[in-house]
Short mmCIF file of C-alpha atoms and ligand atoms in Angstrom, two decimals:
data_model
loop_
_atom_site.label_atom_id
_atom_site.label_comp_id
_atom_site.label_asym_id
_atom_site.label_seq_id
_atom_site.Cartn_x
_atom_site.Cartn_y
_atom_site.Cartn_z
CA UNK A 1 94.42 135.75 28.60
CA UNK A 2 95.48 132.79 30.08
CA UNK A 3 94.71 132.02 33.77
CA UNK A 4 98.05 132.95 35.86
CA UNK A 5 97.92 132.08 39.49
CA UNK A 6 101.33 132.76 40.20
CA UNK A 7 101.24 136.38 38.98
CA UNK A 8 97.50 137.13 40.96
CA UNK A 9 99.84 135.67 44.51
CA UNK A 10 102.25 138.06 43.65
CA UNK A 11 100.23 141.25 42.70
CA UNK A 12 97.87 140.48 46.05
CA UNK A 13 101.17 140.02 48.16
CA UNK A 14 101.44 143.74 47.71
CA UNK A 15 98.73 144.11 49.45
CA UNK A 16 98.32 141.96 52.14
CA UNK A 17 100.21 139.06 53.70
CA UNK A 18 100.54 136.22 51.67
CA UNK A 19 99.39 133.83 54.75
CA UNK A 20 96.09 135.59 54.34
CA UNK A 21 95.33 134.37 51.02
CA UNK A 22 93.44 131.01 51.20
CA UNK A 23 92.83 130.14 47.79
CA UNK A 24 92.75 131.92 44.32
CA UNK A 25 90.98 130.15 41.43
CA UNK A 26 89.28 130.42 37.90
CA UNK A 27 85.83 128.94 37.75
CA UNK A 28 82.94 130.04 34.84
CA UNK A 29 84.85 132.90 33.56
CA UNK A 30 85.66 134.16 36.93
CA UNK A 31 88.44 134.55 39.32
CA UNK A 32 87.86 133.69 42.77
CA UNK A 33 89.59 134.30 45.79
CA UNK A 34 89.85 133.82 49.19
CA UNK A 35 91.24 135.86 51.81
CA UNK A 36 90.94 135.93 55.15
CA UNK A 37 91.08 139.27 57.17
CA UNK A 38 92.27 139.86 61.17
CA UNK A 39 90.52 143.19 61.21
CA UNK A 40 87.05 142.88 61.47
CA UNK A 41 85.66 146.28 60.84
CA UNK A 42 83.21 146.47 57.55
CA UNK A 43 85.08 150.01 56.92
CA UNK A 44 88.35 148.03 56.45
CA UNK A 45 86.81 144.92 54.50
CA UNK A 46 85.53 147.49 51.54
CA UNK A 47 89.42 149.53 51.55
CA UNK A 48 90.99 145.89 51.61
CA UNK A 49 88.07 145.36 48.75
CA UNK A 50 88.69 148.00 46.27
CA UNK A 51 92.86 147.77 46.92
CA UNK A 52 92.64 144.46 45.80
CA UNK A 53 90.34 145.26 42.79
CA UNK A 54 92.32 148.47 42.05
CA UNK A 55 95.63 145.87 41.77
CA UNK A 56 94.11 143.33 39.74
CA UNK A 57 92.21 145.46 37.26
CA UNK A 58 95.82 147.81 36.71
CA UNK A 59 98.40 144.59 37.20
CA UNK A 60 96.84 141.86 36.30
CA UNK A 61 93.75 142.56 33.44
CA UNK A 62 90.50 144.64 33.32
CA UNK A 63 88.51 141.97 31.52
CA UNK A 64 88.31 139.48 34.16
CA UNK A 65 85.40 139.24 36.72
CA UNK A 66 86.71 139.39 39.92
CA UNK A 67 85.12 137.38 43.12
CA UNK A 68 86.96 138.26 46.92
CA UNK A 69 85.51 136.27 49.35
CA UNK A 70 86.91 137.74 52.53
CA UNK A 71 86.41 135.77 55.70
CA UNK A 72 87.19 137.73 59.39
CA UNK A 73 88.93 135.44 61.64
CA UNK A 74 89.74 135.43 64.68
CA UNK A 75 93.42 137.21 65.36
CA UNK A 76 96.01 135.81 67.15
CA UNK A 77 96.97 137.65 69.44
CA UNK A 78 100.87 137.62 70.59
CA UNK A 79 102.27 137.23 73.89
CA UNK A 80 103.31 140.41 75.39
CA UNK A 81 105.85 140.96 78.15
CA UNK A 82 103.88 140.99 81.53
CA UNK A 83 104.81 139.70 84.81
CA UNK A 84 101.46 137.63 84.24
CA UNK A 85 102.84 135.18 81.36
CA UNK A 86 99.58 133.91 81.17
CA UNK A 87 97.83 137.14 80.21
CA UNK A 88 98.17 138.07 76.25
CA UNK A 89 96.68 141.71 76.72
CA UNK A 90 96.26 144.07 79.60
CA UNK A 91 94.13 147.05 78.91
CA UNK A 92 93.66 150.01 81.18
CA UNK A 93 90.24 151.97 80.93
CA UNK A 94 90.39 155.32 82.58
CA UNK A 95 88.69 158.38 82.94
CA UNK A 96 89.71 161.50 84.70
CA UNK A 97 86.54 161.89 86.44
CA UNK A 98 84.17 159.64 88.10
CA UNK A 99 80.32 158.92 87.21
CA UNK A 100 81.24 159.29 83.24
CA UNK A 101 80.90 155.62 82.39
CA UNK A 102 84.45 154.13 82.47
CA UNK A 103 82.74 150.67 84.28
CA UNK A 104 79.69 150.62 82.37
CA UNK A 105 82.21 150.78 79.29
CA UNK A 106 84.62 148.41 80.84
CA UNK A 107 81.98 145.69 81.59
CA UNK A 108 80.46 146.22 78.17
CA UNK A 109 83.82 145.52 76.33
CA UNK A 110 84.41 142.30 78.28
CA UNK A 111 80.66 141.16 77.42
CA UNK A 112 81.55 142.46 73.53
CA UNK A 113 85.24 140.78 73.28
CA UNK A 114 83.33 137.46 75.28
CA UNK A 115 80.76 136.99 72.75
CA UNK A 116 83.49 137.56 69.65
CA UNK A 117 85.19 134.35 71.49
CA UNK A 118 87.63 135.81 73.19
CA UNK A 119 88.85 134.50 77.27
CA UNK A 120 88.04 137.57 79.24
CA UNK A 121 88.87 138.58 82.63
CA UNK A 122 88.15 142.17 84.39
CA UNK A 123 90.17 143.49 87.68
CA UNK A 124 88.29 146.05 89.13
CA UNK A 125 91.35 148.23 90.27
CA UNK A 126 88.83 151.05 91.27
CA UNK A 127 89.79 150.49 95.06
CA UNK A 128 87.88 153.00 95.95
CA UNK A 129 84.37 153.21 94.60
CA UNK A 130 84.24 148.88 93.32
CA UNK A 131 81.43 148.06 90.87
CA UNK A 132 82.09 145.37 89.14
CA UNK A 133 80.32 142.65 91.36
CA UNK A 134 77.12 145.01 90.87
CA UNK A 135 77.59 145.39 87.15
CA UNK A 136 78.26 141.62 87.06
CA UNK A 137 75.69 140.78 89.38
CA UNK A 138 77.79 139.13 91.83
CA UNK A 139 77.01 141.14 95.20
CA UNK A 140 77.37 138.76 98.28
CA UNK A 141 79.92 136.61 96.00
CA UNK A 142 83.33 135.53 97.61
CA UNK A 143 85.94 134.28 95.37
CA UNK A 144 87.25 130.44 96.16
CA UNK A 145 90.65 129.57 97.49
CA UNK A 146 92.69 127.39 94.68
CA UNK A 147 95.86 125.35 95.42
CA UNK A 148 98.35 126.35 92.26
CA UNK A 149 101.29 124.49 92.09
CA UNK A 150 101.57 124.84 96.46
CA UNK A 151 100.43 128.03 96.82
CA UNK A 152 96.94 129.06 98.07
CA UNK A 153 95.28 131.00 95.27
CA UNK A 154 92.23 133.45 94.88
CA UNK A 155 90.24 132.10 92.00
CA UNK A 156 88.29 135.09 89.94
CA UNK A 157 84.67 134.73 90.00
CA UNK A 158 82.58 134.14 87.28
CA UNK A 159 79.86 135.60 85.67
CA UNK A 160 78.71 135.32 81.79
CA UNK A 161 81.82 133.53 80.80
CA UNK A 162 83.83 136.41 82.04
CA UNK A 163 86.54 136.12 84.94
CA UNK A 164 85.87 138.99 87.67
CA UNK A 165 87.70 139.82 90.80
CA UNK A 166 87.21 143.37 92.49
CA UNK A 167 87.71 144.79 95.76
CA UNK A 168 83.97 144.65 95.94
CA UNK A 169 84.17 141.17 96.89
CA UNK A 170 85.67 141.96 100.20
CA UNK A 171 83.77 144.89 101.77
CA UNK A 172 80.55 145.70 102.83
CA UNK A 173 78.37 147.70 100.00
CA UNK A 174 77.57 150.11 102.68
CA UNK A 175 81.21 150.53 104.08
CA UNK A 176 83.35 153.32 102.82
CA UNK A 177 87.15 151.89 102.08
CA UNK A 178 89.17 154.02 103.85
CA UNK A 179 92.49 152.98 102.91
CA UNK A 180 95.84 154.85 102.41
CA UNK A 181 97.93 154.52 99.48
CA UNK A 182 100.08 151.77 100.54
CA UNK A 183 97.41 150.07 101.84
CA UNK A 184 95.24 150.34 98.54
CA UNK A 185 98.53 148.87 96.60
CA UNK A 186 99.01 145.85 98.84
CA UNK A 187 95.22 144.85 98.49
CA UNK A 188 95.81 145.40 94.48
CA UNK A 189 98.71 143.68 94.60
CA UNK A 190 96.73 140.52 95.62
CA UNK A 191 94.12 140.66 93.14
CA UNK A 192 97.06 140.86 90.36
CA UNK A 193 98.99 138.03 91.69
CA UNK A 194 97.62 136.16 93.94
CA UNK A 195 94.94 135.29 91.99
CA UNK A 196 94.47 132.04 89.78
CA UNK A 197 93.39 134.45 86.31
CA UNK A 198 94.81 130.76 84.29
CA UNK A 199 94.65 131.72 80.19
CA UNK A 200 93.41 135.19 79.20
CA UNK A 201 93.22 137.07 75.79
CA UNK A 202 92.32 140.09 77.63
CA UNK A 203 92.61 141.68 81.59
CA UNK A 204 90.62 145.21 81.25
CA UNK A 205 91.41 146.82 84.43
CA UNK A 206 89.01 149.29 85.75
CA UNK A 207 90.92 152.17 86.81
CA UNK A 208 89.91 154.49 89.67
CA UNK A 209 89.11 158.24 87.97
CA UNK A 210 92.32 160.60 88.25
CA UNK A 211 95.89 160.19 87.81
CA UNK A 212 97.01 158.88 91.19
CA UNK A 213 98.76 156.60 93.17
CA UNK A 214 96.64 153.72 92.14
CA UNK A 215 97.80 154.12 88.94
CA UNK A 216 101.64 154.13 89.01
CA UNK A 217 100.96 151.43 91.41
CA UNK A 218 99.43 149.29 88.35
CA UNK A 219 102.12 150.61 85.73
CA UNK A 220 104.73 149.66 88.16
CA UNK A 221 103.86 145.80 88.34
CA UNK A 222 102.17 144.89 85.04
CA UNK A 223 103.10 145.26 81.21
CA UNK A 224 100.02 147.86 80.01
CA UNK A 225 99.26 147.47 76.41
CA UNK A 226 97.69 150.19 75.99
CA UNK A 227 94.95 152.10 77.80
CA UNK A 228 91.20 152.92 76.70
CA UNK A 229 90.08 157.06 77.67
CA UNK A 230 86.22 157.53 78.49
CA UNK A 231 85.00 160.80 78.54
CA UNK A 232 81.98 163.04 78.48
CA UNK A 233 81.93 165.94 76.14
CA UNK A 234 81.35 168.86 78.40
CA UNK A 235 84.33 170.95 79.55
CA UNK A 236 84.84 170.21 82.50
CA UNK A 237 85.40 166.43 82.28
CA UNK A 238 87.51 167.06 78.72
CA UNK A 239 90.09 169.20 80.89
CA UNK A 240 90.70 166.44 83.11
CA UNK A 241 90.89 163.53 80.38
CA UNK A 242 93.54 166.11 79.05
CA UNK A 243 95.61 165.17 81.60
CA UNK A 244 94.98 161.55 81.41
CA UNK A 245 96.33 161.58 78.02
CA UNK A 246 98.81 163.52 78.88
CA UNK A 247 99.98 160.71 82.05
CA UNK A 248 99.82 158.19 79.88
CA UNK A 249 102.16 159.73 77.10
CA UNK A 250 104.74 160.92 79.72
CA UNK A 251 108.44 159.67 78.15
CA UNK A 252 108.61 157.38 81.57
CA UNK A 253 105.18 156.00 81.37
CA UNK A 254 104.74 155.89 77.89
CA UNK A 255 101.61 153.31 77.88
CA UNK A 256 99.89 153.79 74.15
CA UNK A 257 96.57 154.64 74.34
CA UNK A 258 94.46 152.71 71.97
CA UNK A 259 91.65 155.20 71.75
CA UNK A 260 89.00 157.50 73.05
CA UNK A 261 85.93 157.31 73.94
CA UNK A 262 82.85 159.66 74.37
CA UNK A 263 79.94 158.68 76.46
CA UNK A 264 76.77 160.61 77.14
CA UNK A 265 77.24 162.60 73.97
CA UNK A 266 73.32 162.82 73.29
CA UNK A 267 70.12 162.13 74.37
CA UNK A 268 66.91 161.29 71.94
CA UNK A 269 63.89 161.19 73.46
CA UNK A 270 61.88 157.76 72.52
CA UNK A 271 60.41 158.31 68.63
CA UNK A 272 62.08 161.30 67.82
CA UNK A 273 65.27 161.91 65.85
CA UNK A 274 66.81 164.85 67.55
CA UNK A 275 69.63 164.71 69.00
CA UNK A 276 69.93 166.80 72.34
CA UNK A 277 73.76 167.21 73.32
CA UNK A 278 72.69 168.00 76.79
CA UNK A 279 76.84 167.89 77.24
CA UNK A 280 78.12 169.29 74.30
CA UNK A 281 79.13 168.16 71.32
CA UNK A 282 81.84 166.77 69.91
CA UNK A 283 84.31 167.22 73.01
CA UNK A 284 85.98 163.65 73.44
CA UNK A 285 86.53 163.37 69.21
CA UNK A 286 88.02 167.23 69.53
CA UNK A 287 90.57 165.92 72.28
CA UNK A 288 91.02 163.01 70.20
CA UNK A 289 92.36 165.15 67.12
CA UNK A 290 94.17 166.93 69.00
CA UNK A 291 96.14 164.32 70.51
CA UNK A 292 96.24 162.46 67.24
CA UNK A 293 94.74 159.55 68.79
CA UNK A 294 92.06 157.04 67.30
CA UNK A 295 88.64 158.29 68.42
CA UNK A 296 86.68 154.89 69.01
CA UNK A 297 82.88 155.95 68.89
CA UNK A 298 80.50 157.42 71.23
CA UNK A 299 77.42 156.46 72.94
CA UNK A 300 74.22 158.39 73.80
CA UNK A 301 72.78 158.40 77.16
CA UNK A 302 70.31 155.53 77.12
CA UNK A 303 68.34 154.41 79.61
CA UNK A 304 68.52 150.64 78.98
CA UNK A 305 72.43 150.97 79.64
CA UNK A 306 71.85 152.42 83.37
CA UNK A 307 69.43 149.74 83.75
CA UNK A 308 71.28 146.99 82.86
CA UNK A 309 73.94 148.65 84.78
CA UNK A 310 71.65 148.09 87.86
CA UNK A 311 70.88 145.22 87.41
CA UNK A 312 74.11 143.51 86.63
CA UNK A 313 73.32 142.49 83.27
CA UNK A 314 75.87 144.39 81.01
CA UNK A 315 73.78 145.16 77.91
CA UNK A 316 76.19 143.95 75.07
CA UNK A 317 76.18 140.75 76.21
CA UNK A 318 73.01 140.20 74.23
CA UNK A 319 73.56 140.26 70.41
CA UNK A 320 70.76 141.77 69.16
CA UNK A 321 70.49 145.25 70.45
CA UNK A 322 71.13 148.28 68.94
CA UNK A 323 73.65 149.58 71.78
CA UNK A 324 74.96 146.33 72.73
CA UNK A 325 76.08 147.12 68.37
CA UNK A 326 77.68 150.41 69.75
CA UNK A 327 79.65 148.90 71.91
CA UNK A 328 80.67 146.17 69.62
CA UNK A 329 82.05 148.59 67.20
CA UNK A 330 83.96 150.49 69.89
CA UNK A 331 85.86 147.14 71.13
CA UNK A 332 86.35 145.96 67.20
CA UNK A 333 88.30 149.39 66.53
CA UNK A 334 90.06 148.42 69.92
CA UNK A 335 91.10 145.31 68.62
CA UNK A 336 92.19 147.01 65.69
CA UNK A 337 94.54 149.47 67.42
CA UNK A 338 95.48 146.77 69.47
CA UNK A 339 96.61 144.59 66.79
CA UNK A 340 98.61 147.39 65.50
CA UNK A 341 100.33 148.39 68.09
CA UNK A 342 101.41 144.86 68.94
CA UNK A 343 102.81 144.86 65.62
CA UNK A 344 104.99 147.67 65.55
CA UNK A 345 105.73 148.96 69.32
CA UNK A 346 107.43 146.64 71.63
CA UNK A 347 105.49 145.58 74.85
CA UNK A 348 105.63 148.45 77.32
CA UNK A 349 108.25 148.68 80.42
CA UNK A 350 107.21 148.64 83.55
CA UNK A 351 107.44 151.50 85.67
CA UNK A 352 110.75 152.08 87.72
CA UNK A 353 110.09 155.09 89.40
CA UNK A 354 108.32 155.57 92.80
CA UNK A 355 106.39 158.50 92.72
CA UNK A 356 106.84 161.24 90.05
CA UNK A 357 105.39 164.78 89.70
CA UNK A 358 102.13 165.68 88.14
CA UNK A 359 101.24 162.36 88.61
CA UNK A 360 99.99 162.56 92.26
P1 LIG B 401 82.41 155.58 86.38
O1 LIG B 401 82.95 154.19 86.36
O2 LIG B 401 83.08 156.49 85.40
O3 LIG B 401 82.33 156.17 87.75
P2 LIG B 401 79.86 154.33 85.81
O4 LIG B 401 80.20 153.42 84.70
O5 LIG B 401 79.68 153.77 87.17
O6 LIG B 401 80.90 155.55 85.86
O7 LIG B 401 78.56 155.13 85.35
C1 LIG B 401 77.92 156.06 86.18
C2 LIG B 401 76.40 155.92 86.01
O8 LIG B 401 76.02 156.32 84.70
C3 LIG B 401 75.92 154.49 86.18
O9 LIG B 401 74.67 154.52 86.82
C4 LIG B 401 75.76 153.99 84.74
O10 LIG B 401 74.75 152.99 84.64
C5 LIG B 401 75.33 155.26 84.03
N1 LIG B 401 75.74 155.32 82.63
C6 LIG B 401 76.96 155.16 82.10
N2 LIG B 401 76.96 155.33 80.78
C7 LIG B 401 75.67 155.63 80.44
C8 LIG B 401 75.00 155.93 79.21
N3 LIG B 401 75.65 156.00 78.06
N4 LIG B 401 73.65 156.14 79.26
C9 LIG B 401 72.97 156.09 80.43
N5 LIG B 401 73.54 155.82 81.62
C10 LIG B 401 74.89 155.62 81.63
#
């Protein structure tokens, strides 16, 4: 059979976009070709594998040896609405409770979308109990004044390539912010906008546990893209990330949320293969089917990750461990869901309301 180009473009445009196919050839009995693929996750490189193969082998002919070189790139990622034009992405990470993980995972994702060459930024919107500047190890660190086009400017501190600014920055690490509401939403307000974040893939904004005022504050001046769920598995902290799906999926708020994520869901001791699931098991994928949203991966309770915690050294930055690989994974299927929903939902409308109930 003779070699027919054309007919392979067409067959392959039926499964993916035509811009994705870099080059298609015949060389030594063998057709070659060249894709490249936004989505980097190996479990979507072998479906987009065998589709391809399936087509060929029933459109175009069995006999031929098939070679797919597929190549991940880098997505691009397209502007979304926000107030912060700058800004491509905005993602909230929440939990309902505190002490399950949400800035450990937060400062881990920035380290894992950093290293995949993404620009980075984190607000740490958890007025209340900051830790980014410890996770980041920027404790004593005051962020710069910057003139921007007249106006005086905070500029986001810096740490591992990733831009930071947190309330942390401003109090005393013994000294208890005791701040109303309003109060809380003003300081917020200047770490959103008057700050000098320039060009960012990415803003991950550490939320403060709950559903409260904090966050219609957030949903009420930024364009969320969608938010990240952290939870542990045992009862207790799944009733309460319940109702953090449940906020987010209110008709009014109606933020997508990209996935969820269970933390602490085992514990090996050193050389041994059992798994202890001193929480439970299985809670945070459970709540995940039942809310028919994309469960993202979980991570056992290692000791490295509180340490590197402490010592403001977010473990993913480094590419060669094992859990920094966990948390890779858990920020590629992010991208993924990302991606998708930037495809087919339009960006998300800022909140009009003042206060609303169940929310408070
Ligand atoms: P949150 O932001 O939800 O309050 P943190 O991220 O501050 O929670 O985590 C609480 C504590 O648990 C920190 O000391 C952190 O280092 C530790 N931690 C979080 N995730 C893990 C994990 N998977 N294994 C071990 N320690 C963890």
């Amino acid at each position: 059979m003779k070699f027919d180009k054309e007919k392979i473009k067409k067959i392959l445009s039926g499964v993916i976009d035509s811009d994705n196919v870099i080059n298609i050839n015949h060389l030594g009995g063998e057709i070659i070709i060249d894709i490249n693929s936004t989505n980097p996750t190996l479990k979507h490189k072998k479906e987009l594998e065998n589709r391809i193969l399936d087509n060929l082998k029933k459109s175009y002919s069995e006999e031929h040896n098939y070679k797919l070189n597929i190549n991940v790139v880098k997505p691009t990622i397209p502007q979304n609405a926000n107030r912060l034009d700058n800004i491509k992405n905005i993602i909230a990470i929440s939990s309902a409770k505190g002490g399950v993980g949400k800035s450990t995972l937060t400062a881990n994702i920035a380290c894992s979308l950093k290293k995949m060459g993404f620009k980075v930024g984190v607000l740490d919107a958890d007025i209340y109990g900051p830790s980014m500047h410890i996770m980041f190890d920027l404790v004593g660190s005051k962020p710069m004044a910057v003139n921007v086009d007249g106006k005086s400017k905070m500029s986001p501190i810096e740490s591992y390539g990733i831009k930071i600014l947190s309330i942390g920055f401003f109090t005393n690490m013994d000294q208890a912010v005791v701040w109303r509401g309003p109060m809380a939403s003003k300081a917020l307000n200047q770490l959103i906008f008057d700050a000098d974040w320039g060009e960012l893939d990415f803003l991950l904004v550490d939320l403060p546990p709950g559903t409260g005022d904090i966050h219609l504050s957030i949903m009420q001046k930024i364009s969320i893209n969608g938010a990240l769920i952290i939870s542990t598995p045992q009862i207790v902290a799944l009733a309460d990330a319940r109702k953090g799906v449940s906020m987010y999926k209110q008709e009014n708020i109606n933020i997508p949320v990209l996935g969820i994520v269970e933390n602490m869901a085992y514990y090996q001791i050193p050389n041994d293969d059992t798994k202890h699931y001193i929480f439970g098991k299985d809670g945070a994928k459970n709540l995940a089917e039942d809310f028919k949203i994309p469960f993202l991966g979980e991570i056992p309770i290692i000791q490295q990750i509180r340490e590197s915690a402490d010592v403001g050294r977010p473990l993913s930055i480094d590419e060669d461990s094992a859990t920094a690989f966990i948390y890779d994974e858990i920020t590629k299927k992010m991208i993924t869901f990302l991606l998708e929903r930037n495809k087919n939902l339009p960006p998300t409308e800022i909140l009009k309301i003042k206060t609303m109930a169940g929310c408070q």
